XYZ file of C-alpha atoms in Angstrom:
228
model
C 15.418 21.682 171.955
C 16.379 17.773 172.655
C 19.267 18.709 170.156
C 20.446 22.005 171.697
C 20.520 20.570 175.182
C 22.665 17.364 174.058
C 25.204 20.200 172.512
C 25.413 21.279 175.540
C 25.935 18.151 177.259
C 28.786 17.284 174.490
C 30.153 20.743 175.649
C 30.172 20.612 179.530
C 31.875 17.417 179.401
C 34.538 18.249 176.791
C 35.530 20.982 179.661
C 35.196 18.748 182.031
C 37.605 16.331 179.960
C 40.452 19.518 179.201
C 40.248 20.329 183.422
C 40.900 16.975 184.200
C 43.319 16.312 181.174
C 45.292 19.767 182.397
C 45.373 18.054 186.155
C 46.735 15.042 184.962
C 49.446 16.834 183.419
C 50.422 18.510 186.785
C 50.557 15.074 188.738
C 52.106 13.501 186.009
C 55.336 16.480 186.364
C 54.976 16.338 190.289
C 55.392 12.383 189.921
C 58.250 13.162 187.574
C 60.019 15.638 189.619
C 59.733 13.606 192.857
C 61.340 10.019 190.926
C 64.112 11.779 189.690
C 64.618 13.669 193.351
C 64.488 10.109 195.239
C 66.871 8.550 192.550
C 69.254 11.562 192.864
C 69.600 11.347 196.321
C 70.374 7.992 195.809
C 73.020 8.376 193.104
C 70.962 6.632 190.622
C 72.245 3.114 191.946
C 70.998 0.003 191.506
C 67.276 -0.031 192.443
C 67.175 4.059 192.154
C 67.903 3.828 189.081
C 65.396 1.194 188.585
C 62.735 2.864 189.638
C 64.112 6.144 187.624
C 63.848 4.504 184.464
C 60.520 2.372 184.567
C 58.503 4.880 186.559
C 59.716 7.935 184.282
C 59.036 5.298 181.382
C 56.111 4.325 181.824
C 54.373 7.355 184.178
C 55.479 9.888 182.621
C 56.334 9.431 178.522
C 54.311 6.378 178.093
C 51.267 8.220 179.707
C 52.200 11.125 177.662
C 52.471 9.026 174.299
C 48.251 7.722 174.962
C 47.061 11.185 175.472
C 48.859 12.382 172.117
C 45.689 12.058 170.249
C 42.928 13.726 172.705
C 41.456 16.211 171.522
C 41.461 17.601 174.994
C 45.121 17.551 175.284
C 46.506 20.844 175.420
C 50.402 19.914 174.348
C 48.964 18.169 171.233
C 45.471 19.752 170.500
C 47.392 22.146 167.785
C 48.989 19.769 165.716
C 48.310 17.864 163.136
C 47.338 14.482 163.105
C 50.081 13.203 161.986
C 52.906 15.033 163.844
C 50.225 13.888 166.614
C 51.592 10.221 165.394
C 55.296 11.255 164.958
C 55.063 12.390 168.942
C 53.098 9.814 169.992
C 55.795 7.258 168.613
C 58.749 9.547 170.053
C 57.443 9.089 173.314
C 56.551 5.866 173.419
C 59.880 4.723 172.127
C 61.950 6.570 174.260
C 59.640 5.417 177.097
C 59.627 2.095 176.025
C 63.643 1.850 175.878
C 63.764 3.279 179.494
C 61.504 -0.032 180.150
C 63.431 -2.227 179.288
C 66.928 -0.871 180.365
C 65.216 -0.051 183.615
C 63.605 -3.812 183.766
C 66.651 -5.450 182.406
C 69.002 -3.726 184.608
C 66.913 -5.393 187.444
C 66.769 -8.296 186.090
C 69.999 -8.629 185.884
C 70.886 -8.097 189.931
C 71.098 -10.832 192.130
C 68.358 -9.426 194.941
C 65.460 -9.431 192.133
C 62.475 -11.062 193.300
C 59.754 -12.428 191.079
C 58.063 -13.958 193.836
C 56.625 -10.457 194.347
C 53.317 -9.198 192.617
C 55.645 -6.146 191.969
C 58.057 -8.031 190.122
C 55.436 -10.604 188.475
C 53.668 -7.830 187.070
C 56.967 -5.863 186.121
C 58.111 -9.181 183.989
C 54.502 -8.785 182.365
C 54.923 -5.292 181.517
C 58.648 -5.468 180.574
C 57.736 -8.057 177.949
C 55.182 -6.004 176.986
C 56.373 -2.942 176.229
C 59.285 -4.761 173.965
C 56.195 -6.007 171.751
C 54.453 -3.075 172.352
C 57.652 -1.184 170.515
C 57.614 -3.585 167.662
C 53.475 -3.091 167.313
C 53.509 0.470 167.228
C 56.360 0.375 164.365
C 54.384 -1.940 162.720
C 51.395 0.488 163.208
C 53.152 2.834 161.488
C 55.308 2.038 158.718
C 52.319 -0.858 157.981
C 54.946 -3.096 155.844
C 52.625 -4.654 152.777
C 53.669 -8.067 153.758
C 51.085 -7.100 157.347
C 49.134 -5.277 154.819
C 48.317 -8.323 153.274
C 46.761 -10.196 156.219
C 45.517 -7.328 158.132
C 43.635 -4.216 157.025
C 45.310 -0.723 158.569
C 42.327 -0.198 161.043
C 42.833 -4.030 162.629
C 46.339 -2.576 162.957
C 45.135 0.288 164.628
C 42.958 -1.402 167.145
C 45.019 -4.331 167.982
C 48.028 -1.248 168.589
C 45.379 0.078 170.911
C 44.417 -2.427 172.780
C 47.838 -4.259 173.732
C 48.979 -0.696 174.506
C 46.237 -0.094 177.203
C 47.019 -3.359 178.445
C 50.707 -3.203 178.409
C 50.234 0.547 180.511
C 48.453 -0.993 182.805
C 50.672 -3.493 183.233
C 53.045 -0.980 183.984
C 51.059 1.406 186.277
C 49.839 -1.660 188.017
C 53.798 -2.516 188.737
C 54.570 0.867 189.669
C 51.516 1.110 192.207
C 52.713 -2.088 193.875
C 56.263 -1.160 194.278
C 55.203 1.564 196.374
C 54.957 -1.799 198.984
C 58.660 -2.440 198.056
C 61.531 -2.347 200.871
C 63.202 0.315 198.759
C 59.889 2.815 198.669
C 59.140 1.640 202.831
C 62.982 2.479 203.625
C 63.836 5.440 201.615
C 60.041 7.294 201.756
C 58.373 8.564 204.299
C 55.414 6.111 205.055
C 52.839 8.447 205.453
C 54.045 9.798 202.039
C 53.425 6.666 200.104
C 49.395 6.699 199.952
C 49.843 9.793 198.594
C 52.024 8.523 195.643
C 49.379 5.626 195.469
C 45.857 7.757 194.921
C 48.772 9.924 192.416
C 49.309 6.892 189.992
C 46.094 5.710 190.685
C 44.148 8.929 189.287
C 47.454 9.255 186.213
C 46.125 6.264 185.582
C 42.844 6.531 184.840
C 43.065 9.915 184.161
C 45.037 9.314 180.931
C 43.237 6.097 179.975
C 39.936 8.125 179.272
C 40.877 9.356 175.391
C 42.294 5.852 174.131
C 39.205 4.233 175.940
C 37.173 6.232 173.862
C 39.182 5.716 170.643
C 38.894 2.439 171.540
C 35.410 1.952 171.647
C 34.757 3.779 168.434
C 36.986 1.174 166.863
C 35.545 -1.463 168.644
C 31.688 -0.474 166.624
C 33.588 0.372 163.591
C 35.021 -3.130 164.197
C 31.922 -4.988 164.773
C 29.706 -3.514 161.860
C 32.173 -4.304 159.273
C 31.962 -7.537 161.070
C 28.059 -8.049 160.460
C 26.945 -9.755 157.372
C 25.934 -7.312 154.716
């Protein structure tokens, strides 16, 4: 009985996981469709285009690219595991690239502020996502010479981790640009909370399957760690 009703339990909340993995998708297109509507109107200039290529980078393909292994996922749930890699790394690359042209482009304006939290934390995550790119390579070609110091699973993890961190980085950016001039002037105001609770449930919303993945490397981690 104790085993039958923990089945069950498994079950409810692996539907509970695909309905809110199938919302997530929706916000994540309505977030889409609105950045690329607000940088159209704007002609893509300057901080448009900005905003364009961090926020589709990192809200849109870089959320993608975490939830490319969840079981739950319906884009990816069919595939195998490792075309589940090969579109993970699509996506993250291509995401990551719009990063840093996005972030660079900024960077290289004369109104850029990095007294800002918003800009602070968009250095952080710009930076980031370069190494992030360069980890996830690593990740998956595993060269022998990074073979030879680390085993493929302390690849894995480490990937994992600094790519949760580097997202939030990212999201974290994104959430306080929506206190930016540019969002205050060109959105309506009592639009912007509304774009806030969006990124804010993306967010966490898409963190849930590499949290998990994460954790189950984190045990594997620790009892290969204990003394035999």
């Amino acid at each position: 009985m104790k085993q039958k009703n923990k089945n069950s339990s498994a079950s409810s909340w692996l539907q509970i996981q695909s309905i809110l993995n199938s919302v997530n998708h929706i916000l994540i297109f309505l977030v889409a469709a609105f950045f690329f509507v607000l940088a159209k109107s704007l002609d893509f200039k300057d901080t448009a285009m900005h905003m364009f290529m961090t926020g589709i980078g990192f809200h849109v393909l870089m959320a993608q690219a975490l939830m490319s292994h969840y079981k739950v996922n319906p884009i990816t749930r069919w595939i195998s595991h490792k075309n589940k890699s090969r579109y993970h790394g699509l996506l993250q690359l291509v995401g990551g690239v719009m990063v840093l042209l996005g972030g660079l482009g900024k960077f290289s304006q004369k109104d850029v502020h990095f007294n800002t939290w918003h800009g602070r934390f968009g250095v952080a995550a710009t930076f980031g996502c370069a190494a992030s790119i360069v980890g996830g390579l690593v990740n998956f070609y595993q060269p022998k010479i990074v073979l030879k110091k680390l085993p493929p699973s302390e690849l894995r993890f480490r990937h994992n981790v600094f790519g949760l961190l580097t997202f939030t980085l990212g999201m974290v950016a994104i959430y306080l640009g929506y206190y930016s001039k540019f969002f205050t002037r060109h959105v309506d105001n009592e639009f912007i909370p509304a774009l806030m609770l969006t990124t804010t449930l993306v967010y966490f919303l898409t963190i849930i399957g590499p949290t998990g993945s994460l954790l189950t490397k984190l045990k594997y981690r620790r009892q290969k760690q204990q003394p035999q």
